[in-house]
PDB file of C-alpha atoms in Angstrom:
ATOM      1  CA  MET A 155      -7.979 -28.442  20.064  1.00 76.00           C
ATOM      2  CA  ILE A 156      -4.878 -30.606  17.632  1.00 84.00           C
ATOM      3  CA  ARG A 157      -2.036 -31.195  18.509  1.00 87.00           C
ATOM      4  CA  LEU A 158       0.951 -30.528  16.362  1.00 87.00           C
ATOM      5  CA  ASP A 159       2.416 -33.582  15.491  1.00 89.00           C
ATOM      6  CA  GLN A 160      -1.350 -34.072  14.113  1.00 92.00           C
ATOM      7  CA  LYS A 161      -0.901 -31.115  12.088  1.00 91.00           C
ATOM      8  CA  ALA A 162       1.600 -32.144  10.436  1.00 92.00           C
ATOM      9  CA  GLU A 163       0.631 -35.493   9.947  1.00 95.00           C
ATOM     10  CA  ILE A 164      -2.288 -33.831   7.761  1.00 96.00           C
ATOM     11  CA  LEU A 165      -0.395 -31.772   5.471  1.00 95.00           C
ATOM     12  CA  MET A 166       2.397 -34.504   5.102  1.00 95.00           C
ATOM     13  CA  LYS A 167      -0.791 -36.993   4.026  1.00 96.00           C
ATOM     14  CA  TYR A 168      -2.449 -34.299   2.059  1.00 96.00           C
ATOM     15  CA  PHE A 169       0.522 -33.038  -0.072  1.00 94.00           C
ATOM     16  CA  ARG A 170       3.056 -35.461  -0.311  1.00 95.00           C
ATOM     17  CA  GLU A 171       0.888 -39.176  -0.357  1.00 96.00           C
ATOM     18  CA  ASN A 172      -2.114 -37.335  -2.059  1.00 96.00           C
ATOM     19  CA  LYS A 173      -4.982 -38.003   0.024  1.00 97.00           C
ATOM     20  CA  SER A 174      -8.089 -36.567   0.219  1.00 97.00           C
ATOM     21  CA  GLN A 175      -9.165 -34.470   2.815  1.00 97.00           C
ATOM     22  CA  ARG A 176     -11.924 -36.732   3.076  1.00 97.00           C
ATOM     23  CA  ALA A 177      -9.948 -39.431   3.537  1.00 97.00           C
ATOM     24  CA  ILE A 178      -7.347 -38.158   6.052  1.00 97.00           C
ATOM     25  CA  SER A 179      -9.830 -37.010   8.408  1.00 97.00           C
ATOM     26  CA  ARG A 180     -11.202 -40.876   8.321  1.00 97.00           C
ATOM     27  CA  GLU A 181      -8.043 -42.240   8.388  1.00 96.00           C
ATOM     28  CA  LEU A 182      -6.943 -39.372  11.585  1.00 95.00           C
ATOM     29  CA  GLY A 183     -10.274 -39.205  13.604  1.00 95.00           C
ATOM     30  CA  ILE A 184     -10.711 -34.946  12.798  1.00 95.00           C
ATOM     31  CA  SER A 185     -13.269 -33.211  11.358  1.00 95.00           C
ATOM     32  CA  ARG A 186     -13.072 -33.101   7.779  1.00 97.00           C
ATOM     33  CA  THR A 187     -13.909 -29.172   8.430  1.00 96.00           C
ATOM     34  CA  THR A 188     -10.607 -29.098  10.913  1.00 96.00           C
ATOM     35  CA  VAL A 189      -8.354 -31.045   8.314  1.00 97.00           C
ATOM     36  CA  GLN A 190      -9.586 -28.378   5.517  1.00 97.00           C
ATOM     37  CA  LYS A 191      -8.346 -25.627   7.800  1.00 96.00           C
ATOM     38  CA  TYR A 192      -4.688 -26.301   8.440  1.00 95.00           C
ATOM     39  CA  ILE A 193      -4.372 -27.405   4.790  1.00 96.00           C
ATOM     40  CA  LYS A 194      -6.143 -23.931   4.027  1.00 96.00           C
ATOM     41  CA  GLU A 195      -4.199 -22.413   6.452  1.00 93.00           C
ATOM     42  CA  PHE A 196      -0.707 -23.965   4.902  1.00 92.00           C
ATOM     43  CA  GLU A 197      -1.333 -22.954   1.513  1.00 94.00           C
ATOM     44  CA  SER A 198      -2.058 -19.241   2.496  1.00 92.00           C
ATOM     45  CA  LYS A 199       1.599 -18.927   4.529  1.00 90.00           C
ATOM     46  CA  ASN A 200       2.880 -20.551   1.294  1.00 89.00           C
ATOM     47  CA  LYS A 201       1.194 -17.796  -0.763  1.00 91.00           C
ATOM     48  CA  ALA A 202       2.535 -14.842   0.811  1.00 89.00           C
ATOM     49  CA  LEU A 203       5.842 -16.292   1.025  1.00 87.00           C
ATOM     50  CA  ARG A 204       6.456 -17.124  -2.435  1.00 86.00           C
ATOM     51  CA  GLU A 205       4.707 -13.117  -2.488  1.00 86.00           C
ATOM     52  CA  LEU A 206       7.765 -12.012   0.091  1.00 85.00           C
ATOM     53  CA  LYS A 207      10.482 -13.722  -1.762  1.00 83.00           C
ATOM     54  CA  LYS A 208      10.131 -11.961  -4.852  1.00 80.00           C
ATOM     55  CA  ASP A 209      11.790  -9.146  -2.993  1.00 80.00           C
ATOM     56  CA  GLU A 210      13.832 -11.326  -0.414  1.00 75.00           C
ATOM     57  CA  ASP A 211      16.222  -8.625   0.525  1.00 75.00           C
ATOM     58  CA  HIS A 212      13.762  -5.642   1.865  1.00 78.00           C
ATOM     59  CA  ASN A 213      11.591  -8.930   3.682  1.00 76.00           C
ATOM     60  CA  LYS A 214      13.718 -10.984   5.331  1.00 81.00           C
ATOM     61  CA  ALA A 215      12.668 -10.538   8.784  1.00 81.00           C
ATOM     62  CA  GLU A 216       9.097 -11.212   7.799  1.00 84.00           C
ATOM     63  CA  ILE A 217      10.168 -14.444   5.742  1.00 75.00           C
ATOM     64  CA  LEU A 218      11.445 -15.815   8.522  1.00 81.00           C
ATOM     65  CA  LEU A 219       8.761 -15.281  11.306  1.00 79.00           C
ATOM     66  CA  LEU A 220       6.823 -16.684   8.079  1.00 79.00           C
ATOM     67  CA  ILE A 221       8.716 -19.981   8.012  1.00 80.00           C
ATOM     68  CA  GLU A 222       9.170 -19.963  11.817  1.00 81.00           C
ATOM     69  CA  GLU A 223       4.983 -20.103  12.001  1.00 78.00           C
ATOM     70  CA  MET A 224       4.464 -22.632   9.152  1.00 77.00           C
ATOM     71  CA  ALA A 225       6.982 -25.250  11.090  1.00 71.00           C
TER      72      ALA A 225
END
């Protein structure tokens, strides 16, 4: 099980620094499949958030819950 700070580091390296999953895996010493899992999970939640925001008034509770999970 990875720590929350490691998960955040994976996401920042991927989205901000544009590093490949393989490079992140090598750099942090975490398996590539684990890196891939957390990136896909974040992308999935981000996509769901964009969909919910289309009707923000009716989905406020779901949006807040999803943001909390992502943070």
